[in-house]
PDB file of C-alpha atoms in Angstrom:
ATOM      1  CA  MET A   1     -16.239   8.141 -22.963  1.00  0.00           C
ATOM      2  CA  SER A   2     -13.097   8.703 -20.747  1.00  0.00           C
ATOM      3  CA  ALA A   3      -9.524   8.799 -21.474  1.00  0.00           C
ATOM      4  CA  MET A   4      -9.140   5.322 -20.490  1.00  0.00           C
ATOM      5  CA  ASN A   5     -10.394   3.963 -23.609  1.00  0.00           C
ATOM      6  CA  SER A   6      -8.907   1.380 -25.427  1.00  0.00           C
ATOM      7  CA  LEU A   7      -6.514   2.051 -28.342  1.00  0.00           C
ATOM      8  CA  MET A   8      -8.521   2.552 -31.480  1.00  0.00           C
ATOM      9  CA  LEU A   9      -7.278   2.767 -34.868  1.00  0.00           C
ATOM     10  CA  ARG A  10      -9.612   4.644 -37.427  1.00  0.00           C
ATOM     11  CA  LEU A  11      -8.104   4.114 -40.608  1.00  0.00           C
ATOM     12  CA  ARG A  12     -10.820   6.050 -42.932  1.00  0.00           C
ATOM     13  CA  ASN A  13     -10.639   5.422 -46.359  1.00  0.00           C
ATOM     14  CA  ARG A  14     -11.710   8.930 -47.145  1.00  0.00           C
ATOM     15  CA  ARG A  15      -9.034  10.261 -44.900  1.00  0.00           C
ATOM     16  CA  PRO A  16      -5.332   9.601 -44.632  1.00  0.00           C
ATOM     17  CA  ALA A  17      -5.376   9.321 -41.000  1.00  0.00           C
ATOM     18  CA  PHE A  18      -5.106   7.516 -37.797  1.00  0.00           C
ATOM     19  CA  TRP A  19      -7.321   8.185 -34.593  1.00  0.00           C
ATOM     20  CA  ILE A  20      -5.364   6.904 -31.844  1.00  0.00           C
ATOM     21  CA  ILE A  21      -7.783   7.305 -28.906  1.00  0.00           C
ATOM     22  CA  ALA A  22      -6.762   7.511 -25.206  1.00  0.00           C
ATOM     23  CA  SER A  23      -4.120   4.727 -25.192  1.00  0.00           C
ATOM     24  CA  TRP A  24      -0.567   6.100 -25.819  1.00  0.00           C
ATOM     25  CA  ILE A  25       0.706   2.939 -27.505  1.00  0.00           C
ATOM     26  CA  VAL A  26       1.425   4.866 -30.537  1.00  0.00           C
ATOM     27  CA  THR A  27       5.390   4.353 -30.833  1.00  0.00           C
ATOM     28  CA  THR A  28       4.822   1.375 -33.216  1.00  0.00           C
ATOM     29  CA  LEU A  29       1.860   2.557 -35.471  1.00  0.00           C
ATOM     30  CA  ALA A  30       3.663   4.311 -38.368  1.00  0.00           C
ATOM     31  CA  GLY A  31       2.046   7.135 -40.527  1.00  0.00           C
ATOM     32  CA  ILE A  32       0.012   8.639 -37.975  1.00  0.00           C
ATOM     33  CA  THR A  33      -1.150  12.169 -38.533  1.00  0.00           C
ATOM     34  CA  ILE A  34      -3.830  12.728 -36.139  1.00  0.00           C
ATOM     35  CA  VAL A  35      -3.672  12.055 -32.484  1.00  0.00           C
ATOM     36  CA  GLY A  36      -6.837  12.479 -30.228  1.00  0.00           C
ATOM     37  CA  LEU A  37      -7.907  11.834 -27.146  1.00  0.00           C
ATOM     38  CA  ALA A  38     -11.842  10.962 -26.464  1.00  0.00           C
ATOM     39  CA  GLY A  39     -12.876  12.632 -22.914  1.00  0.00           C
ATOM     40  CA  GLY A  40     -10.862  14.648 -20.350  1.00  0.00           C
ATOM     41  CA  GLY A  41     -11.657  17.793 -22.066  1.00  0.00           C
ATOM     42  CA  GLY A  42      -9.767  16.608 -25.216  1.00  0.00           C
ATOM     43  CA  THR A  43      -6.624  17.986 -24.056  1.00  0.00           C
ATOM     44  CA  ALA A  44      -4.016  18.527 -26.725  1.00  0.00           C
ATOM     45  CA  HIS A  45      -0.429  16.912 -26.610  1.00  0.00           C
ATOM     46  CA  THR A  46       2.750  17.864 -28.244  1.00  0.00           C
ATOM     47  CA  THR A  47       3.400  15.579 -31.123  1.00  0.00           C
ATOM     48  CA  GLN A  48       6.521  14.726 -33.104  1.00  0.00           C
ATOM     49  CA  ASP A  49       7.092  14.786 -36.951  1.00  0.00           C
ATOM     50  CA  ASP A  50       5.429  11.135 -37.036  1.00  0.00           C
ATOM     51  CA  GLY A  51       2.436  12.529 -35.263  1.00  0.00           C
ATOM     52  CA  THR A  52       3.207  10.823 -32.107  1.00  0.00           C
ATOM     53  CA  PRO A  53       3.016  12.334 -28.779  1.00  0.00           C
ATOM     54  CA  ALA A  54       6.455  13.794 -27.552  1.00  0.00           C
ATOM     55  CA  GLY A  55       8.300  11.923 -25.479  1.00  0.00           C
ATOM     56  CA  VAL A  56       6.507   8.510 -26.343  1.00  0.00           C
ATOM     57  CA  SER A  57       8.863   5.721 -28.192  1.00  0.00           C
ATOM     58  CA  ALA A  58       9.302   2.075 -28.436  1.00  0.00           C
ATOM     59  CA  ALA A  59      11.165   2.290 -25.214  1.00  0.00           C
ATOM     60  CA  THR A  60       8.755   4.030 -23.497  1.00  0.00           C
ATOM     61  CA  PRO A  61       5.021   3.450 -24.840  1.00  0.00           C
ATOM     62  CA  LEU A  62       3.009   5.239 -22.240  1.00  0.00           C
ATOM     63  CA  ALA A  63       3.261   9.079 -21.628  1.00  0.00           C
ATOM     64  CA  ASN A  64       3.628  10.188 -18.015  1.00  0.00           C
ATOM     65  CA  ALA A  65       4.269   6.583 -16.746  1.00  0.00           C
ATOM     66  CA  GLN A  66       6.632   5.213 -14.411  1.00  0.00           C
ATOM     67  CA  GLN A  67       9.035   1.986 -14.821  1.00  0.00           C
ATOM     68  CA  MET A  68       8.638  -0.321 -12.250  1.00  0.00           C
ATOM     69  CA  SER A  69       8.370  -4.155 -11.463  1.00  0.00           C
ATOM     70  CA  VAL A  70       5.757  -6.334 -13.050  1.00  0.00           C
ATOM     71  CA  ALA A  71       4.579  -6.895  -9.081  1.00  0.00           C
ATOM     72  CA  ARG A  72       4.293  -3.007  -8.740  1.00  0.00           C
ATOM     73  CA  ALA A  73       2.564  -2.144 -11.781  1.00  0.00           C
ATOM     74  CA  SER A  74       0.096  -5.077 -10.929  1.00  0.00           C
ATOM     75  CA  SER A  75      -0.399  -3.382  -7.630  1.00  0.00           C
ATOM     76  CA  ALA A  76      -0.660  -0.073  -8.929  1.00  0.00           C
ATOM     77  CA  ILE A  77      -3.537  -0.780 -11.440  1.00  0.00           C
ATOM     78  CA  GLY A  78      -5.025  -3.530  -9.278  1.00  0.00           C
ATOM     79  CA  PHE A  79      -4.889  -6.237 -11.704  1.00  0.00           C
ATOM     80  CA  LYS A  80      -2.420  -9.341 -11.885  1.00  0.00           C
ATOM     81  CA  VAL A  81      -0.457  -8.289 -14.955  1.00  0.00           C
ATOM     82  CA  PRO A  82       0.023 -11.659 -16.887  1.00  0.00           C
ATOM     83  CA  VAL A  83       3.284 -11.878 -18.641  1.00  0.00           C
ATOM     84  CA  PRO A  84       3.557 -14.373 -21.662  1.00  0.00           C
ATOM     85  CA  ALA A  85       5.992 -17.311 -21.822  1.00  0.00           C
ATOM     86  CA  THR A  86       6.686 -17.813 -25.706  1.00  0.00           C
ATOM     87  CA  SER A  87       9.815 -17.428 -27.762  1.00  0.00           C
ATOM     88  CA  ILE A  88       9.376 -13.810 -28.692  1.00  0.00           C
ATOM     89  CA  ALA A  89       7.884 -12.560 -25.430  1.00  0.00           C
ATOM     90  CA  SER A  90       8.450 -13.649 -21.899  1.00  0.00           C
ATOM     91  CA  GLN A  91      10.139 -12.660 -18.444  1.00  0.00           C
ATOM     92  CA  GLY A  92      13.463 -13.215 -20.207  1.00  0.00           C
ATOM     93  CA  ASN A  93      13.655 -10.376 -22.918  1.00  0.00           C
ATOM     94  CA  LEU A  94      11.198  -8.326 -20.884  1.00  0.00           C
ATOM     95  CA  THR A  95      12.794  -5.071 -21.417  1.00  0.00           C
ATOM     96  CA  ALA A  96      10.641  -2.567 -19.567  1.00  0.00           C
ATOM     97  CA  THR A  97       7.712  -2.455 -17.474  1.00  0.00           C
ATOM     98  CA  TRP A  98       5.635   1.147 -17.443  1.00  0.00           C
ATOM     99  CA  ALA A  99       2.702   2.126 -15.466  1.00  0.00           C
ATOM    100  CA  ARG A 100      -0.014   4.707 -14.768  1.00  0.00           C
ATOM    101  CA  ALA A 101      -1.814   4.136 -11.698  1.00  0.00           C
ATOM    102  CA  ASP A 102      -4.254   7.049 -12.754  1.00  0.00           C
ATOM    103  CA  MET A 103      -5.170   5.705 -15.952  1.00  0.00           C
ATOM    104  CA  ARG A 104      -4.886   2.047 -14.620  1.00  0.00           C
ATOM    105  CA  GLN A 105      -2.535   1.234 -17.758  1.00  0.00           C
ATOM    106  CA  VAL A 106       0.408  -0.944 -18.056  1.00  0.00           C
ATOM    107  CA  ALA A 107       2.873  -1.501 -20.893  1.00  0.00           C
ATOM    108  CA  LEU A 108       5.052  -4.227 -21.124  1.00  0.00           C
ATOM    109  CA  VAL A 109       8.045  -3.770 -23.362  1.00  0.00           C
ATOM    110  CA  PHE A 110       9.956  -6.835 -24.967  1.00  0.00           C
ATOM    111  CA  ASP A 111      13.157  -7.242 -26.685  1.00  0.00           C
ATOM    112  CA  GLN A 112      13.780  -3.519 -26.746  1.00  0.00           C
ATOM    113  CA  GLY A 113      10.685  -2.540 -28.307  1.00  0.00           C
ATOM    114  CA  LYS A 114      10.181  -5.413 -30.812  1.00  0.00           C
ATOM    115  CA  LEU A 115       6.887  -6.026 -29.252  1.00  0.00           C
ATOM    116  CA  THR A 116       4.677  -4.217 -27.001  1.00  0.00           C
ATOM    117  CA  ILE A 117       1.587  -5.190 -24.960  1.00  0.00           C
ATOM    118  CA  VAL A 118      -0.634  -2.405 -23.385  1.00  0.00           C
ATOM    119  CA  ILE A 119      -3.333  -3.458 -20.839  1.00  0.00           C
ATOM    120  CA  GLN A 120      -5.968  -1.080 -19.587  1.00  0.00           C
ATOM    121  CA  PRO A 121      -9.576  -1.456 -18.595  1.00  0.00           C
ATOM    122  CA  ALA A 122     -12.073  -1.766 -21.447  1.00  0.00           C
ATOM    123  CA  VAL A 123     -14.450   0.509 -22.706  1.00  0.00           C
ATOM    124  CA  TYR A 124     -16.712  -1.318 -24.593  1.00  0.00           C
ATOM    125  CA  GLN A 125     -19.470  -3.777 -23.453  1.00  0.00           C
ATOM    126  CA  ASP A 126     -19.327  -6.515 -25.668  1.00  0.00           C
ATOM    127  CA  PRO A 127     -15.736  -6.995 -27.407  1.00  0.00           C
ATOM    128  CA  SER A 128     -17.278  -9.103 -30.430  1.00  0.00           C
ATOM    129  CA  THR A 129     -19.485  -6.333 -31.130  1.00  0.00           C
ATOM    130  CA  ASP A 130     -16.845  -3.751 -30.943  1.00  0.00           C
ATOM    131  CA  TYR A 131     -14.683  -5.702 -33.167  1.00  0.00           C
ATOM    132  CA  GLN A 132     -17.024  -5.877 -35.785  1.00  0.00           C
ATOM    133  CA  THR A 133     -17.879  -2.263 -35.556  1.00  0.00           C
ATOM    134  CA  PHE A 134     -13.900  -1.675 -36.249  1.00  0.00           C
ATOM    135  CA  ILE A 135     -13.890  -3.931 -39.096  1.00  0.00           C
ATOM    136  CA  SER A 136     -16.853  -2.220 -40.676  1.00  0.00           C
ATOM    137  CA  GLU A 137     -15.641   1.179 -39.928  1.00  0.00           C
ATOM    138  CA  ASN A 138     -11.967   0.999 -40.715  1.00  0.00           C
ATOM    139  CA  SER A 139      -9.797   0.244 -44.059  1.00  0.00           C
ATOM    140  CA  ALA A 140      -7.078  -1.694 -42.763  1.00  0.00           C
ATOM    141  CA  GLN A 141      -7.390  -5.564 -43.131  1.00  0.00           C
ATOM    142  CA  ALA A 142      -9.115  -7.045 -40.008  1.00  0.00           C
ATOM    143  CA  SER A 143     -10.609 -10.108 -38.764  1.00  0.00           C
ATOM    144  CA  VAL A 144     -12.127 -11.692 -35.618  1.00  0.00           C
ATOM    145  CA  SER A 145     -10.816 -15.278 -34.380  1.00  0.00           C
ATOM    146  CA  HIS A 146     -11.080 -16.768 -31.292  1.00  0.00           C
ATOM    147  CA  VAL A 147      -8.170 -17.846 -29.037  1.00  0.00           C
ATOM    148  CA  ALA A 148      -9.062 -20.322 -25.892  1.00  0.00           C
ATOM    149  CA  GLY A 149     -12.969 -19.339 -26.468  1.00  0.00           C
ATOM    150  CA  LEU A 150     -12.158 -15.513 -26.457  1.00  0.00           C
ATOM    151  CA  PRO A 151     -13.048 -13.473 -29.337  1.00  0.00           C
ATOM    152  CA  VAL A 152      -9.539 -11.510 -30.647  1.00  0.00           C
ATOM    153  CA  LEU A 153      -9.287  -8.874 -33.194  1.00  0.00           C
ATOM    154  CA  THR A 154      -6.149  -9.325 -35.594  1.00  0.00           C
ATOM    155  CA  ILE A 155      -5.070  -6.560 -37.671  1.00  0.00           C
ATOM    156  CA  THR A 156      -2.846  -7.497 -40.635  1.00  0.00           C
ATOM    157  CA  PRO A 157       0.283  -5.318 -40.791  1.00  0.00           C
ATOM    158  CA  ASN A 158       0.954  -3.206 -43.479  1.00  0.00           C
ATOM    159  CA  THR A 159      -2.766  -2.856 -44.705  1.00  0.00           C
ATOM    160  CA  ASP A 160      -3.775   0.898 -43.455  1.00  0.00           C
ATOM    161  CA  TYR A 161      -3.727   3.757 -45.427  1.00  0.00           C
ATOM    162  CA  TYR A 162      -0.164   4.048 -45.852  1.00  0.00           C
ATOM    163  CA  ARG A 163       0.823   0.493 -45.811  1.00  0.00           C
ATOM    164  CA  THR A 164       3.014   1.054 -42.617  1.00  0.00           C
ATOM    165  CA  ASN A 165       1.045  -0.164 -39.906  1.00  0.00           C
ATOM    166  CA  PRO A 166       2.205  -2.997 -37.486  1.00  0.00           C
ATOM    167  CA  ALA A 167       0.592  -6.268 -36.698  1.00  0.00           C
ATOM    168  CA  LEU A 168      -1.655  -5.981 -33.940  1.00  0.00           C
ATOM    169  CA  VAL A 169      -4.058  -8.429 -31.874  1.00  0.00           C
ATOM    170  CA  ARG A 170      -6.582  -7.168 -29.286  1.00  0.00           C
ATOM    171  CA  PHE A 171      -8.583  -9.291 -26.847  1.00  0.00           C
ATOM    172  CA  ASP A 172     -10.405  -8.734 -23.645  1.00  0.00           C
ATOM    173  CA  LEU A 173      -9.383 -10.338 -20.291  1.00  0.00           C
ATOM    174  CA  ASN A 174     -12.029 -10.425 -17.889  1.00  0.00           C
ATOM    175  CA  GLY A 175     -12.845  -6.611 -18.750  1.00  0.00           C
ATOM    176  CA  TRP A 176      -9.354  -5.354 -19.415  1.00  0.00           C
ATOM    177  CA  ASN A 177      -8.261  -4.737 -23.072  1.00  0.00           C
ATOM    178  CA  VAL A 178      -4.806  -6.221 -23.982  1.00  0.00           C
ATOM    179  CA  ASP A 179      -3.190  -4.904 -27.245  1.00  0.00           C
ATOM    180  CA  ILE A 180      -0.315  -6.715 -28.373  1.00  0.00           C
ATOM    181  CA  SER A 181       1.613  -5.213 -31.342  1.00  0.00           C
ATOM    182  CA  SER A 182       4.965  -5.457 -33.185  1.00  0.00           C
ATOM    183  CA  ALA A 183       6.645  -4.405 -36.365  1.00  0.00           C
ATOM    184  CA  ASN A 184       8.746  -7.159 -36.250  1.00  0.00           C
ATOM    185  CA  TYR A 185       6.550 -10.420 -35.711  1.00  0.00           C
ATOM    186  CA  THR A 186       3.462 -11.712 -37.385  1.00  0.00           C
ATOM    187  CA  THR A 187      -0.302 -11.677 -36.443  1.00  0.00           C
ATOM    188  CA  ASP A 188       0.113 -15.781 -35.934  1.00  0.00           C
ATOM    189  CA  GLU A 189       3.274 -14.974 -33.458  1.00  0.00           C
ATOM    190  CA  LEU A 190       1.116 -12.330 -31.668  1.00  0.00           C
ATOM    191  CA  LEU A 191      -1.904 -14.708 -31.421  1.00  0.00           C
ATOM    192  CA  GLY A 192       0.704 -17.300 -29.645  1.00  0.00           C
ATOM    193  CA  VAL A 193       1.668 -14.366 -27.046  1.00  0.00           C
ATOM    194  CA  ALA A 194      -2.171 -13.858 -26.525  1.00  0.00           C
ATOM    195  CA  ALA A 195      -2.722 -17.551 -26.085  1.00  0.00           C
ATOM    196  CA  SER A 196       0.062 -17.648 -23.373  1.00  0.00           C
ATOM    197  CA  MET A 197      -1.420 -14.392 -21.521  1.00  0.00           C
ATOM    198  CA  ILE A 198      -4.863 -16.114 -21.437  1.00  0.00           C
ATOM    199  CA  LYS A 199      -3.086 -19.477 -20.384  1.00  0.00           C
ATOM    200  CA  SER A 200      -1.188 -17.329 -17.628  1.00  0.00           C
ATOM    201  CA  ASP A 201      -4.572 -15.906 -16.610  1.00  0.00           C
ATOM    202  CA  SER A 202      -6.464 -18.958 -16.436  1.00  0.00           C
ATOM    203  CA  THR A 203      -7.035 -18.616 -12.413  1.00  0.00           C
ATOM    204  CA  GLY A 204      -9.084 -15.252 -13.407  1.00  0.00           C
ATOM    205  CA  SER A 205      -8.122 -11.643 -12.413  1.00  0.00           C
ATOM    206  CA  PRO A 206     -10.862  -9.341 -11.053  1.00  0.00           C
ATOM    207  CA  SER A 207     -12.444  -7.035 -13.347  1.00  0.00           C
ATOM    208  CA  PRO A 208     -11.239  -3.250 -13.422  1.00  0.00           C
ATOM    209  CA  THR A 209     -14.780  -2.532 -11.382  1.00  0.00           C
ATOM    210  CA  THR A 210     -14.109  -4.939  -8.625  1.00  0.00           C
TER     211      THR A 210
END
């Protein structure tokens, strides 16, 4: 398992802790007490008082990333980044685009951090199985539904151990893991953003392995 692993919240019933694995979109996930990397030698990172990696914020959700245009970010990771076109997330309120070419990660920040999208290569073989495993292993309220025929994991806000987690929607887009999170909008609104991204990618983007 590499440091490219998808964002995964491990909300243990017996341990008041999150496990955030390898995606640094942790700025909107309140109450984090443990931050871990899978693979890459388990490199330790300096953390802030709330447990997030130093230098990471709602405005800069990826550590050691560079700010650039969506077009440049797409070129950097080899994936045409789909920008949603909804009332809460669109090109018009896109605050910043961050990318890490070495990790093949992109983060889109909308409306000064009210909504964040992180895209990176998926590490699971089957998203539906991965989502069901998450639900069985974690205490946060979550469910699997379908958007445009794709399985989608939805995590209800304020249902983790601390009752402070944001709304989160995750889906797989041709081998790319997409996480949409927000402390300001509902899961239904995030599902609308997911639907818009899927529609935008209807022509089919290349998988991470092509």
